[in-house]
Short mmCIF file of C-alpha atoms and ligand atoms in Angstrom, two decimals:
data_model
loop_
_atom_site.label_atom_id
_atom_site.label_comp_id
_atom_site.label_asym_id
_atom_site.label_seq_id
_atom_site.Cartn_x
_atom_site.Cartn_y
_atom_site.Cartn_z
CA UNK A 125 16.49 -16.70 -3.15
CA UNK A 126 15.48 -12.92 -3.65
CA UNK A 127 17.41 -11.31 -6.49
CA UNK A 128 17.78 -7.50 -6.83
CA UNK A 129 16.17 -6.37 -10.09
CA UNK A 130 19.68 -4.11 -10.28
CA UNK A 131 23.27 -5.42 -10.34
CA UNK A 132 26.58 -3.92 -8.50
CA UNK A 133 27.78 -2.69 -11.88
CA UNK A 134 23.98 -0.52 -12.82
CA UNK A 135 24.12 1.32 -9.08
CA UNK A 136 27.59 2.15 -9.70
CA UNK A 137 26.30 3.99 -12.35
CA UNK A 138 23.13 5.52 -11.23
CA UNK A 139 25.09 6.71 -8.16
CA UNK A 140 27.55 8.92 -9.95
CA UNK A 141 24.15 11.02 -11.36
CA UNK A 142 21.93 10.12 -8.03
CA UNK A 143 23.42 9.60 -5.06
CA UNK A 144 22.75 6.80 -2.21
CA UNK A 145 20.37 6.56 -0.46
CA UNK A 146 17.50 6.24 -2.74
CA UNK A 147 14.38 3.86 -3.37
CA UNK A 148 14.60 2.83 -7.35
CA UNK A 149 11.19 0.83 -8.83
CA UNK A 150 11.19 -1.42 -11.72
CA UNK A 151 8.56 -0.72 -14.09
CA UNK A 152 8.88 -4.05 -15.83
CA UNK A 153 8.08 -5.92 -12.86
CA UNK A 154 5.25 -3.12 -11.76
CA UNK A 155 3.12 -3.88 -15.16
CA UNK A 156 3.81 -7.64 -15.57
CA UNK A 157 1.91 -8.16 -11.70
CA UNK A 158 -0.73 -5.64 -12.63
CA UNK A 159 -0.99 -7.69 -16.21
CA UNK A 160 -1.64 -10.69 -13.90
CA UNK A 161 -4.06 -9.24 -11.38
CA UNK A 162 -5.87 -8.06 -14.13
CA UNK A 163 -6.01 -11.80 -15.94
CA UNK A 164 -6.92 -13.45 -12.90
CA UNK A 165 -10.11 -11.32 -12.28
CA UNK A 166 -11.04 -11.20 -15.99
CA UNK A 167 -13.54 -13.51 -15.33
CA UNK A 168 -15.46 -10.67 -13.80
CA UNK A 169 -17.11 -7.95 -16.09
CA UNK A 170 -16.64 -4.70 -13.87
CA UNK A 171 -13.64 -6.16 -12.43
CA UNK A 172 -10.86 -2.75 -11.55
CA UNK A 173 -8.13 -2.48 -9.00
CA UNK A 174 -8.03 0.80 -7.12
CA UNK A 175 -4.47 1.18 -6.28
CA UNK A 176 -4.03 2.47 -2.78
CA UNK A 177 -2.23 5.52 -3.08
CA UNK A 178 -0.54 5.49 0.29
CA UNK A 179 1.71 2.85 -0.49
CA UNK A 180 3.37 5.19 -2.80
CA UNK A 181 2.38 7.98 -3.87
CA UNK A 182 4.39 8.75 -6.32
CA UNK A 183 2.48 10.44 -9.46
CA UNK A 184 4.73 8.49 -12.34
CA UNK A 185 4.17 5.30 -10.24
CA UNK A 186 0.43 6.18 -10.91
CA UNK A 187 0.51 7.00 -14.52
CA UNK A 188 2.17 3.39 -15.03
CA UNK A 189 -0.73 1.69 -13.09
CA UNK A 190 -3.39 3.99 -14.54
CA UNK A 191 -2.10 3.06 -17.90
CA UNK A 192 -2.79 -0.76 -16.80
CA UNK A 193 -5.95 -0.10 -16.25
CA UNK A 194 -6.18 1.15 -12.36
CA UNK A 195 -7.91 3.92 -10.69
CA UNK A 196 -6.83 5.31 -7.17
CA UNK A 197 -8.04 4.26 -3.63
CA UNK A 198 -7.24 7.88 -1.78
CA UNK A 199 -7.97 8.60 2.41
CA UNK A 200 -6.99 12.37 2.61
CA UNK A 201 -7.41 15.46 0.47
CA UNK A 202 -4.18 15.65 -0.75
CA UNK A 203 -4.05 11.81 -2.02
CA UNK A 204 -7.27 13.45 -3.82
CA UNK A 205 -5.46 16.06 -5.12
CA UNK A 206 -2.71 13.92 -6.33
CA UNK A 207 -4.77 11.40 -8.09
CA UNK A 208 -6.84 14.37 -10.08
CA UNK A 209 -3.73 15.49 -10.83
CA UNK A 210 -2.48 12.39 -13.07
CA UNK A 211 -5.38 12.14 -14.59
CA UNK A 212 -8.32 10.41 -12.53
CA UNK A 213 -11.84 10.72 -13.08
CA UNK A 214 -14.73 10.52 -10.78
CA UNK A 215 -15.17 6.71 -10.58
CA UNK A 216 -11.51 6.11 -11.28
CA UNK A 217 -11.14 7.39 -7.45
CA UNK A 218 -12.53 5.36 -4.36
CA UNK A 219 -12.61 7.52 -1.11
CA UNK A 220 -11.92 5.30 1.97
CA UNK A 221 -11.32 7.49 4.41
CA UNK A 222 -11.77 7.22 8.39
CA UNK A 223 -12.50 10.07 10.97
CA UNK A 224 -13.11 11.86 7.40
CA UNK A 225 -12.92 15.86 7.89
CA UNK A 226 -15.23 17.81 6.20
CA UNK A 227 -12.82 18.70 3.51
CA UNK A 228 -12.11 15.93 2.68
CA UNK A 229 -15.55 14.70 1.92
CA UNK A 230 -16.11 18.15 0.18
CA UNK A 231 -12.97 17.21 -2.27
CA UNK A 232 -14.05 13.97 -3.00
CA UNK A 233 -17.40 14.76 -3.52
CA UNK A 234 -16.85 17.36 -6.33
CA UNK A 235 -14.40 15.09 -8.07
CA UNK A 236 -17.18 12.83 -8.24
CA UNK A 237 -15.29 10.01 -6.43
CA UNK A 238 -16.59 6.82 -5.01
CA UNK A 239 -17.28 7.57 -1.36
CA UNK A 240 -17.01 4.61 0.80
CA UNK A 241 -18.22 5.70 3.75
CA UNK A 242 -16.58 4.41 7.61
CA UNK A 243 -19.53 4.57 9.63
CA UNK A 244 -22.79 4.60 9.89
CA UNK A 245 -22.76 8.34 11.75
CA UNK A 246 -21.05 9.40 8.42
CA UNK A 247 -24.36 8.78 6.24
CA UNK A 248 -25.88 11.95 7.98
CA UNK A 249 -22.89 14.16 8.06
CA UNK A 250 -22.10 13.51 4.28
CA UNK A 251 -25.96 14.19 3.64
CA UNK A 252 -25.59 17.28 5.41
CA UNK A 253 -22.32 18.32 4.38
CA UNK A 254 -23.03 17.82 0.08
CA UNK A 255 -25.81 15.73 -0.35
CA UNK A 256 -25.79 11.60 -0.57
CA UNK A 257 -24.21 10.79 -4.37
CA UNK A 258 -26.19 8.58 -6.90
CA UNK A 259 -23.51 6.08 -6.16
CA UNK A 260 -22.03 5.09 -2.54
CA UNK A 261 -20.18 2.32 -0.71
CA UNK A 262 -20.61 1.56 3.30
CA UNK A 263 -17.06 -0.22 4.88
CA UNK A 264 -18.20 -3.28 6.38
CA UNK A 265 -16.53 -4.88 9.83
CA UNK A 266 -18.61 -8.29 10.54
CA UNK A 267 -16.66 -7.69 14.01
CA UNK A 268 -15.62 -10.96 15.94
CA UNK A 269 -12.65 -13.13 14.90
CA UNK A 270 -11.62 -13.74 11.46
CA UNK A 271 -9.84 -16.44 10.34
CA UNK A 272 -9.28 -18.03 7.04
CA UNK A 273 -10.48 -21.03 5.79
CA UNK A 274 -8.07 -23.77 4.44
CA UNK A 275 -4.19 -23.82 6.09
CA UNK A 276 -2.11 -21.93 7.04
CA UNK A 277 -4.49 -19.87 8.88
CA UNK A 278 -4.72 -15.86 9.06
CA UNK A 279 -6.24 -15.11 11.84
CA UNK A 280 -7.42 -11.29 12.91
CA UNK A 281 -9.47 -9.67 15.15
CA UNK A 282 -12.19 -7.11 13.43
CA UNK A 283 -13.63 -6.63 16.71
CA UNK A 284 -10.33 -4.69 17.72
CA UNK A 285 -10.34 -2.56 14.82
CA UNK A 286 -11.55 1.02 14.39
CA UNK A 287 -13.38 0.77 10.83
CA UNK A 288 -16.73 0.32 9.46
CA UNK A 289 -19.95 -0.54 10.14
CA UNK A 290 -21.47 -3.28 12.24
CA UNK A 291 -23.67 -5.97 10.79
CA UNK A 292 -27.10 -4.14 12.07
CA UNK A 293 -25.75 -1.07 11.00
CA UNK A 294 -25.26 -1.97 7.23
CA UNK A 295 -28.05 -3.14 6.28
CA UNK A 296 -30.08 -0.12 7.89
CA UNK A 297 -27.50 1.89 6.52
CA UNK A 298 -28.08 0.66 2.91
CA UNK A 299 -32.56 1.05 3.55
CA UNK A 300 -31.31 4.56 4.79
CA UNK A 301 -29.05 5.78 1.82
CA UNK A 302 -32.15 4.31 -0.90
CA UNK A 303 -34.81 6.63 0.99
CA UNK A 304 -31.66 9.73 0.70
CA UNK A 305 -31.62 8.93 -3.13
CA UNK A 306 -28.62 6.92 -3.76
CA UNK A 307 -29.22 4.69 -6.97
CA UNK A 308 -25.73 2.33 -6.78
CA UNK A 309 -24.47 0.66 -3.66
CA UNK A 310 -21.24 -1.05 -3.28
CA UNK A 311 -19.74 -2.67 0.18
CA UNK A 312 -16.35 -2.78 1.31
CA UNK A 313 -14.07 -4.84 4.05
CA UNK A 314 -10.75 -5.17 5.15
CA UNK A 315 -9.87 -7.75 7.77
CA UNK A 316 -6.62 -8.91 7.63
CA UNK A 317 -3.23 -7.46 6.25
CA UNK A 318 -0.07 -9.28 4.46
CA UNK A 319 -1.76 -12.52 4.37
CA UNK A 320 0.32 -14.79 2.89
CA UNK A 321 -2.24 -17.35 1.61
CA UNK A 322 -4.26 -17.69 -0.86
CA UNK A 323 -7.74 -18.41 1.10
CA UNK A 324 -7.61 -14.63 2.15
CA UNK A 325 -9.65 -12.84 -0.90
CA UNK A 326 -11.71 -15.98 -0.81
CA UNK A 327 -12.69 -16.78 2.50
CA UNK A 328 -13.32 -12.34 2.36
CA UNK A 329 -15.16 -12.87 -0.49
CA UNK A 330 -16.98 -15.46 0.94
CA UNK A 331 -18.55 -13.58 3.81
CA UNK A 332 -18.63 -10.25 1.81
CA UNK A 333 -21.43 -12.06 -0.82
CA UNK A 334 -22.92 -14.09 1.69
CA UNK A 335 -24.11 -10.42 3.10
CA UNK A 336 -25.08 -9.31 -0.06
CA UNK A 337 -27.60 -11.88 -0.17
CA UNK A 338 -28.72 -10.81 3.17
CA UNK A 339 -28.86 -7.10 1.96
CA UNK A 340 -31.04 -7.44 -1.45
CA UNK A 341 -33.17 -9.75 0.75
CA UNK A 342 -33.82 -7.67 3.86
CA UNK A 343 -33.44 -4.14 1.33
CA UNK A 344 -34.13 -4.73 -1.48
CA UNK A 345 -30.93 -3.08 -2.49
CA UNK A 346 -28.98 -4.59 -4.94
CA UNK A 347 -24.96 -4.35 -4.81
CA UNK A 348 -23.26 -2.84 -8.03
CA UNK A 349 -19.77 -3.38 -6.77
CA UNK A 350 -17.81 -5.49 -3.75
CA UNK A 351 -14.71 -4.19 -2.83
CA UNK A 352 -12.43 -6.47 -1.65
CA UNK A 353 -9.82 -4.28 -0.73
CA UNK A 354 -6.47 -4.82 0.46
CA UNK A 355 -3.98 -7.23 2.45
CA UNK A 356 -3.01 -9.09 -0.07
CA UNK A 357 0.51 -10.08 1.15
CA UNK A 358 3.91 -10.55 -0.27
CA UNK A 359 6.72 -12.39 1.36
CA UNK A 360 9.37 -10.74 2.39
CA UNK A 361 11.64 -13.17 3.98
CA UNK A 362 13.40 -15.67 1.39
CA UNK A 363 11.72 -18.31 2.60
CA UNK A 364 8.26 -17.86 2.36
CA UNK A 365 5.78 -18.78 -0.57
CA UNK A 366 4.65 -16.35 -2.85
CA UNK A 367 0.23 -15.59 -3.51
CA UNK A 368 -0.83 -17.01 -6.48
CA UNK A 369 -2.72 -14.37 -7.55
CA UNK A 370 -4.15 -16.67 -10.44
CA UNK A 371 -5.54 -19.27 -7.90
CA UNK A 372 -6.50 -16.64 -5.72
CA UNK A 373 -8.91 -14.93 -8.32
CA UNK A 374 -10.36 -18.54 -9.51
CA UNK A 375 -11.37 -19.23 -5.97
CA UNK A 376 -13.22 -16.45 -6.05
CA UNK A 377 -14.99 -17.05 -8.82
CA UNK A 378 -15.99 -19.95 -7.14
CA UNK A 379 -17.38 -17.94 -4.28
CA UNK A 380 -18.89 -15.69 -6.77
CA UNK A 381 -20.53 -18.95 -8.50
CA UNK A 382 -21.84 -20.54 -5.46
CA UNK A 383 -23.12 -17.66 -3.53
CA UNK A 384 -23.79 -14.80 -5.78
CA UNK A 385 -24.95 -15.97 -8.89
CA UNK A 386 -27.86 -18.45 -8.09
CA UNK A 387 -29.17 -14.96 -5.99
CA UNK A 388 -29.26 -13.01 -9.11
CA UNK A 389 -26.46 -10.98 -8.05
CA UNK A 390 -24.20 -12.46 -10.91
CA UNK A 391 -23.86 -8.96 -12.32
CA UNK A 392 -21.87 -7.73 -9.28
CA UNK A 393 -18.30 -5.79 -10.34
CA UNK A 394 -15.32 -7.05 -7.95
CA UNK A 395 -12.82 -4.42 -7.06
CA UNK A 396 -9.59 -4.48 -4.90
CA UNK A 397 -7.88 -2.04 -3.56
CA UNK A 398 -3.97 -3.08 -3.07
CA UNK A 399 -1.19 -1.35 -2.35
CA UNK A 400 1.82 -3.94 -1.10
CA UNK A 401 0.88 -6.43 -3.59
CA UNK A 402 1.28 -3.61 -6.58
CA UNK A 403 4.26 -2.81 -5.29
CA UNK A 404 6.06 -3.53 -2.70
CA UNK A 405 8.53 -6.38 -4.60
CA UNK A 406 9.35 -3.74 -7.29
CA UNK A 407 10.91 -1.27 -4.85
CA UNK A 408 14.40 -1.12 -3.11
CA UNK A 409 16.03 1.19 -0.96
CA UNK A 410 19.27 1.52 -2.30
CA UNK A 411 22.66 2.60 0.52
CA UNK A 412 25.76 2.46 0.98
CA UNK A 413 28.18 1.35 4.31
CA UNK A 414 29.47 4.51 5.16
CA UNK A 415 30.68 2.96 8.87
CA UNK A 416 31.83 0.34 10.86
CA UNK A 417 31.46 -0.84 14.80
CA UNK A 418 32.98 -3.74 17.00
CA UNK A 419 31.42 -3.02 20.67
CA UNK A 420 29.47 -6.21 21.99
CA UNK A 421 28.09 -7.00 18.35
CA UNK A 422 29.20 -6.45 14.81
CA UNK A 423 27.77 -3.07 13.35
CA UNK A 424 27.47 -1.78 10.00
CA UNK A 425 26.29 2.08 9.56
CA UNK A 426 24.08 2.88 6.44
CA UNK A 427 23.62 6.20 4.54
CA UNK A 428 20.16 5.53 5.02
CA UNK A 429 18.28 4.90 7.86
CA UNK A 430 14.79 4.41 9.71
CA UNK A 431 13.46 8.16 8.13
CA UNK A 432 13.77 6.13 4.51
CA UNK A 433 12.49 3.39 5.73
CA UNK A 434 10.20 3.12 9.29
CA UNK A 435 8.70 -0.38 8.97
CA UNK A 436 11.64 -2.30 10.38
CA UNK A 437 12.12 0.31 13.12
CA UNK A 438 8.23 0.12 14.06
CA UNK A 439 7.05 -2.97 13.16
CA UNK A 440 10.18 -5.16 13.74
CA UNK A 441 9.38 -5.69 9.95
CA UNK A 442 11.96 -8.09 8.22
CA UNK A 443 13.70 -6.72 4.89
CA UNK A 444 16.16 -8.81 3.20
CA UNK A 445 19.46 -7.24 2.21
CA UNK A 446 21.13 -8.08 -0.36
CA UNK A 447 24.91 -6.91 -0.40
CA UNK A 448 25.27 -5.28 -4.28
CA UNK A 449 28.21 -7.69 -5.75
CA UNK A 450 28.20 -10.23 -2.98
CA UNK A 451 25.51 -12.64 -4.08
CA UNK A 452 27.64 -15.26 -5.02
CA UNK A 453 29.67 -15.33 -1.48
CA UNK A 454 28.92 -17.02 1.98
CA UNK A 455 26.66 -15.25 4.83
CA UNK A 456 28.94 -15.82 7.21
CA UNK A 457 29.14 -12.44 9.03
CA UNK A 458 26.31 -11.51 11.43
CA UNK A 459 25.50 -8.00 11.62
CA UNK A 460 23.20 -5.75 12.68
CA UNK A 461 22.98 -2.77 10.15
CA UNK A 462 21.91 0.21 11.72
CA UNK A 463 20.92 3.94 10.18
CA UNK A 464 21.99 6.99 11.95
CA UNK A 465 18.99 7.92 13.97
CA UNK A 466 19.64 8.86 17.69
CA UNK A 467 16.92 5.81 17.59
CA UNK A 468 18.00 2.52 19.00
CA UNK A 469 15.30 0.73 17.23
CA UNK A 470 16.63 2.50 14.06
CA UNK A 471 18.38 -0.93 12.30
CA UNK A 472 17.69 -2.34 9.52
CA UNK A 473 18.75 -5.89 10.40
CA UNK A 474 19.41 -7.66 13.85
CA UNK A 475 21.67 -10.70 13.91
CA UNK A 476 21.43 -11.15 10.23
CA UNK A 477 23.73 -13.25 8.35
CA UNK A 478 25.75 -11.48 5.31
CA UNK A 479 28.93 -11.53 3.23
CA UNK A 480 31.39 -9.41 4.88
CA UNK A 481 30.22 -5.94 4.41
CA UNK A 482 33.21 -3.29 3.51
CA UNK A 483 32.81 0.40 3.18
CA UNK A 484 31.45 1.70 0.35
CA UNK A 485 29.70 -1.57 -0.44
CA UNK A 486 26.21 -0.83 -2.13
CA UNK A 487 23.42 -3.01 -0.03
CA UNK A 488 19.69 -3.35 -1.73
CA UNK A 489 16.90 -3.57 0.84
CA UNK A 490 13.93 -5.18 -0.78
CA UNK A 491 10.40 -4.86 -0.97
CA UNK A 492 10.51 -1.59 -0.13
CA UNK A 493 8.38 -0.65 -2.89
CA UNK A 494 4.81 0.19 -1.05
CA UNK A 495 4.86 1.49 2.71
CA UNK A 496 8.58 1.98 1.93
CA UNK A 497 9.20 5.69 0.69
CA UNK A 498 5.72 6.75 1.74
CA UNK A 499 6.22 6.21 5.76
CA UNK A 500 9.04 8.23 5.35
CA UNK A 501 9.61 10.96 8.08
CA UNK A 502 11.86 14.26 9.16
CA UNK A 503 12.98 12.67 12.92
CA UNK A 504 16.45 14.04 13.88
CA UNK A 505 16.36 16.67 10.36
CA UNK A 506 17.12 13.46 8.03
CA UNK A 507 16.32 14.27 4.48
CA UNK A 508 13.83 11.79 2.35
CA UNK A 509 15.62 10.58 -0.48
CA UNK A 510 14.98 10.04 -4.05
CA UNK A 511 12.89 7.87 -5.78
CA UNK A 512 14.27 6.44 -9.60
CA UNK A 513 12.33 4.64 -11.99
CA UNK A 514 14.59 1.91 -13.75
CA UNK A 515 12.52 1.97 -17.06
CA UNK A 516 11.82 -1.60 -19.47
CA UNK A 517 14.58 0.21 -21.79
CA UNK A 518 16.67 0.36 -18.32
CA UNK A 519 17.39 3.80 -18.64
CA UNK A 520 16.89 5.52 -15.32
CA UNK A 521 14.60 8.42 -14.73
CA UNK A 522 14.28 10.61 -11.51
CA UNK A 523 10.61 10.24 -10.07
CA UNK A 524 11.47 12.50 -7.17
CA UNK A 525 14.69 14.44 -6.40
CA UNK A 526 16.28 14.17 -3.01
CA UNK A 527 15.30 16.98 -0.03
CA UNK A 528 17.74 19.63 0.75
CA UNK A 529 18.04 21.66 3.63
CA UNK A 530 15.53 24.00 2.35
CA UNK A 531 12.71 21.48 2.26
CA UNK A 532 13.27 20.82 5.50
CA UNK A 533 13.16 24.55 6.39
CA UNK A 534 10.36 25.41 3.96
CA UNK A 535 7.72 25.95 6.76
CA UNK A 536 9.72 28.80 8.09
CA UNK A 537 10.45 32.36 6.50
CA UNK A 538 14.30 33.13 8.24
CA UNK A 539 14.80 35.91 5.95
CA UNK A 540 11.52 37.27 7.36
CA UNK A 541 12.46 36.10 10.89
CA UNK A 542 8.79 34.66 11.36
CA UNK A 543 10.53 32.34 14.00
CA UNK A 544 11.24 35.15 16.09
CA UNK A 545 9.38 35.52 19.34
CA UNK A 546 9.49 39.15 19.84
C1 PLP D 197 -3.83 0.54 3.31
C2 PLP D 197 -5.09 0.30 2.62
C3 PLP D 197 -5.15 -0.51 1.47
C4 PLP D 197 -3.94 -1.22 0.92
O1 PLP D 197 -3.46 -2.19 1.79
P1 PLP D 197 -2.28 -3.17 1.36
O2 PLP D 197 -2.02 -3.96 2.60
O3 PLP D 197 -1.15 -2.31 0.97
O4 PLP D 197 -2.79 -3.99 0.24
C5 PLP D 197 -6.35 -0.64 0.83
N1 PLP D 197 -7.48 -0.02 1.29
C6 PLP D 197 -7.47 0.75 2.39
C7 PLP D 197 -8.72 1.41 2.82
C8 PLP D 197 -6.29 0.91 3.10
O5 PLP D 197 -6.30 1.67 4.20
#
């Protein structure tokens, strides 16, 4: 059963300072996971997760993973801005970025990030643009089907996907970026996301050192660092097993063992780059049932809606609700709980089973705690809403206030009528 890290009795609270709807975090839960990422990789010298920012970029979020020993995986110049900003230095910061404009490359160049480069065209334009740095990483897509090994499978399709470099290109990108100067090489992949198994990293890992073998001998060029990236999953429904993120790092040691060390590539650093295993459990978006509908189905109307949180609305992504005070009484109420967006796809829930819902009851969606706040949106002039920290002490700090009107109208001047077409 999921449990909200809040009860009935602490939102009551909060909401008389912070009104619904807003995403809270629970820093307790945030370091213990990084704690154990961190132990299951310690096994590996250079070892460092590079959070990726976009799953919630939220600077205090940041300072509590930097202070666990993360740096920042960034894809845009203001995700570079953000992580200079709390405190990142040059190889604290990956850059994977895609269709990369030149400012981008410009930023993350003079903060001395790593630059992981998306293509094999890119190697030129970055050369052009500032130079080739001492230390560079090329995205790798081995293309075909991926699948991985062990049960249950994850399958994916790399040949359908828009990133990296092929197989040919790689390795003639690595001979390419040694004659241009570059003196450390890492490689990066990422093939499948929210796997729920854990053969994902390894069977990755797997295929990732196999290819640095096939690099230092067709090269010469050694690898520094493999970047495993993200896609470690979580599960969101009740039902489904949890990653063990301690087998998952032992089996790939055993990768690391088997393939990398007997090629004297045993010194090789292993990074990741999550984002929805960091954080997505220790997130919620917190509402309240402001309305009520009997048509054809049973409706429940939220303060919040698809603007706080898209991935249900896009993806037909499940998040399980749990109704604040209820958690002891029978689902036996199906509802679909909707937002208020002129948006039929805008519900939170279709046919789900609940306690019987009554206005003014406080609901927690969970696991909205990466891809959550961050995918947030302006569609039909709905506000974003807060993010709170609930702290170890479990006091309660604002992270981010609420929008007002004025955000929203922030890109126009009406007192200098700059909307005016005459
Ligand atoms: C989105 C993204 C991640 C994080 O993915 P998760 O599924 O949240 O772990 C990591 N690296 C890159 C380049 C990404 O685009």
């Amino acid at each position: 059963m999921k449990k909200p890290f809040v009860t009935k009795e602490q939102i009551e609270e909060i909401a008389k300072t912070y009104p619904t709807p807003f995403h809270i975090y629970d820093e307790k839960g945030i370091r213990e996971n990084a704690r154990a990422l961190y132990k299951a990789f310690s096994w590996n010298k250079g070892f460092r997760e590079y959070f990726a920012v976009k799953a919630t970029p939220n600077p205090f979020i940041m300072k509590i993973l930097q202070e666990e020993g993360c740096g920042f995986d960034c894809s845009s110049f203001t995700e570079l801005m953000l992580s200079d900003d709390v405190g990142a230095k040059k190889h604290d910061i990956m850059f994977s970025s895609n269709a990369t404009p030149d400012a981008d490359f410009k930023k993350a160049f003079e903060l001395g990030a790593i630059i992981n480069l998306d293509d094999f065209t890119h190697i030129d334009v970055l050369d052009k643009l500032t130079g080739i740095p001492e230390t560079i990483c090329c995205r790798y897509n081995p293309g075909g089907e991926f699948k991985t090994d062990g049960s249950p499978n994850v399958m994916d399709t790399p040949k359908d996907a828009k990133y990296g470099f092929t197989h040919e290109q790689i390795i003639e990108g690595y001979k390419i970026l040694k004659e241009k100067g570059a003196k450390r090489f890492g490689m990066h992949a990422f093939l499948a996301s929210n796997t729920l198994t854990n053969d994902y990293y390894p069977t990755l890992a797997g295929i990732m050192f196999r290819t640095a073998v096939e690099i230092k001998e067709k090269t010469g060029v050694e690898l520094s660092f493999i970047n495993l990236s993200g896609g470690v999953g979580i599960p969101y429904k009740p039902d489904q097993p949890a990653n063990d993120i301690a087998v998952i790092g032992e089996k790939v040691r055993e990768k690391f063992e088997e393939i990398l060390v007997p090629a004297g590539l045993g010194n090789i650093a292993i990074y990741t780059e999550l984002g929805r295993f960091m954080l997505a459990p220790y997130g919620m978006l917190v509402a309240k049932a402001i309305r009520e509908k009997h048509i054809y189905k049973e409706y429940i109307g939220l303060d919040a809606c698809a603007a706080n949180l898209m991935r249900p609305a896009i993806y037909g992504a499940y998040h399980h609700i749990t109704v604040l005070g209820k958690e002891n009484e029978p689902c036996d109420h199906k509802y679909d709980v909707t937002g208020g967006l002129c948006e039929n796809c805008d519900k939170f829930a279709v046919d789900r089973m609940l306690p019987k819902i009554d206005i003014g009851d406080y609901v927690a969606i969970h696991d909205t705690g990466a891809h959550g706040f961050s995918m947030g949106y302006n569609y039909n002039g709905k506000l974003r809403s807060a993010e709170l920290l609930l702290r170890e002490d479990g006091s309660v700090k604002l992270i981010r206030r609420a929008e007002t009107p004025k955000d929203y109208f922030a890109t126009f001047d009406f007192a200098k009528g700059d909307y005016d077409l005459k």
